[in-house]
Amino acid sequence: MGRKDAVIVGYDAISPLGSDLQAQWQNALEGKSGIGPLTRFQLPEGFPVHIAGQVPDIDHEKKKYPFLSARHQAAWSSPVFKYSMLSVARALERSRIELSPDIARRTAVTYSSAIG
């Protein structure tokens, strides 16, 4: 089989260290940790764990996802799905690639998540 080249043209990340690459890099340089008190939900009394790595809150209402209709965006329920769509949208924007029928068959998005 012939050699197939791959080119990475866009990337992004959302993590407990920051909701965008710039914040993550700055926090890493400053030696900050993404681990802190669990704040997203009430813990049962006597629960042994009180810390976690939580992604900072992101205002998804201000974000635009050009590849999804408003109806689809309104139906989102899982924060993990929102974070994944945001990171894909930012990676595509960063790539400056113009998706067209000419390149659609040779274009792919690879996404990974530790949870979700």
Coordinates of C-alpha atoms in Angstrom, one line a residue:
M1 CA 0.0 0.0 0.0
G2 CA 1.3 3.5 -0.8
R3 CA 2.4 6.0 1.7
K4 CA -0.3 8.4 3.0
D5 CA 0.7 11.7 4.4
A6 CA -1.2 13.4 7.2
V7 CA -1.2 17.1 8.1
I8 CA -2.4 18.6 11.4
V9 CA -3.7 22.0 10.7
G10 CA -5.8 22.8 13.8
Y11 CA -5.8 21.9 17.5
D12 CA -7.4 23.0 20.7
A13 CA -7.9 21.7 24.3
I14 CA -10.2 22.3 27.2
S15 CA -9.1 21.1 30.6
P16 CA -9.2 21.8 34.3
L17 CA -6.1 23.9 33.8
G18 CA -8.0 26.3 31.5
S19 CA -10.8 26.7 29.0
D20 CA -8.5 27.7 26.2
L21 CA -4.9 27.0 25.1
Q22 CA -3.6 30.4 26.2
A23 CA -5.0 30.1 29.7
Q24 CA -3.7 26.5 30.0
W25 CA -0.2 27.5 28.9
Q26 CA -0.1 30.5 31.3
N27 CA -1.4 28.4 34.2
A28 CA 1.2 25.7 33.5
L29 CA 4.0 28.3 33.3
E30 CA 2.9 29.6 36.7
G31 CA 2.8 26.1 38.2
K32 CA -0.9 26.2 38.9
S33 CA -2.9 23.0 39.2
G34 CA -6.3 22.3 37.7
I35 CA -7.3 20.4 40.8
G36 CA -9.5 22.1 43.4
P37 CA -12.6 21.8 45.6
L38 CA -15.5 20.1 44.0
T39 CA -18.1 22.8 43.3
R40 CA -20.4 21.5 40.6
F41 CA -22.7 19.5 42.8
Q42 CA -23.5 18.9 46.4
L43 CA -21.6 16.0 47.9
P44 CA -23.4 13.5 50.2
E45 CA -22.4 13.8 53.9
G46 CA -19.3 11.6 54.6
F47 CA -18.3 11.4 50.9
P48 CA -14.5 10.7 51.0
V49 CA -13.5 12.9 48.0
H50 CA -13.9 16.6 48.0
I51 CA -11.4 17.6 45.2
A52 CA -11.5 17.2 41.5
G53 CA -10.3 18.5 38.2
Q54 CA -13.2 20.6 36.9
V55 CA -13.3 22.4 33.6
P56 CA -13.8 26.2 34.2
D57 CA -17.3 27.4 33.3
I58 CA -17.7 28.5 29.7
D59 CA -20.5 30.7 28.4
H60 CA -21.7 28.6 25.5
E61 CA -24.4 31.1 24.6
K62 CA -21.7 33.5 23.3
K63 CA -20.0 30.8 21.2
K64 CA -20.8 30.1 17.6
Y65 CA -20.8 26.7 16.1
P66 CA -21.0 27.2 12.3
F67 CA -21.6 23.6 11.6
L68 CA -24.6 23.1 13.8
S69 CA -28.1 24.7 13.6
A70 CA -29.5 26.7 16.5
R71 CA -32.1 24.0 17.1
H72 CA -29.3 21.4 17.5
Q73 CA -27.4 23.7 19.9
A74 CA -30.5 24.2 22.0
A75 CA -30.9 20.4 22.4
W76 CA -27.5 19.9 24.0
S77 CA -27.6 18.6 27.5
S78 CA -24.2 17.1 28.2
P79 CA -21.4 19.6 29.1
V80 CA -18.9 17.2 27.6
F81 CA -20.6 17.5 24.2
K82 CA -20.6 21.3 24.5
Y83 CA -16.9 21.3 25.3
S84 CA -16.1 18.9 22.4
M85 CA -18.0 21.0 19.9
L86 CA -16.3 24.2 21.2
S87 CA -12.9 22.6 20.9
V88 CA -13.6 21.3 17.4
A89 CA -14.9 24.8 16.3
R90 CA -11.8 26.5 17.7
A91 CA -9.5 24.0 16.1
L92 CA -11.2 24.5 12.7
E93 CA -11.0 28.2 13.1
R94 CA -7.3 28.0 14.1
S95 CA -6.6 25.9 11.0
R96 CA -7.9 28.6 8.7
I97 CA -8.9 25.8 6.4
E98 CA -11.9 26.4 4.2
L99 CA -14.0 23.3 4.1
S100 CA -15.3 22.7 0.6
P101 CA -16.6 19.7 -1.4
D102 CA -13.2 19.5 -3.1
I103 CA -11.4 18.5 0.1
A104 CA -14.3 17.1 2.2
R105 CA -13.5 13.4 1.4
R106 CA -9.9 13.9 2.5
T107 CA -10.6 15.8 5.6
A108 CA -11.1 14.3 9.1
V109 CA -11.4 15.5 12.7
T110 CA -9.8 13.3 15.4
Y111 CA -11.1 14.0 18.9
S112 CA -10.3 12.6 22.2
S113 CA -11.8 12.9 25.7
A114 CA -10.8 11.5 29.0
I115 CA -14.4 11.6 30.1
G116 CA -17.6 11.5 28.1

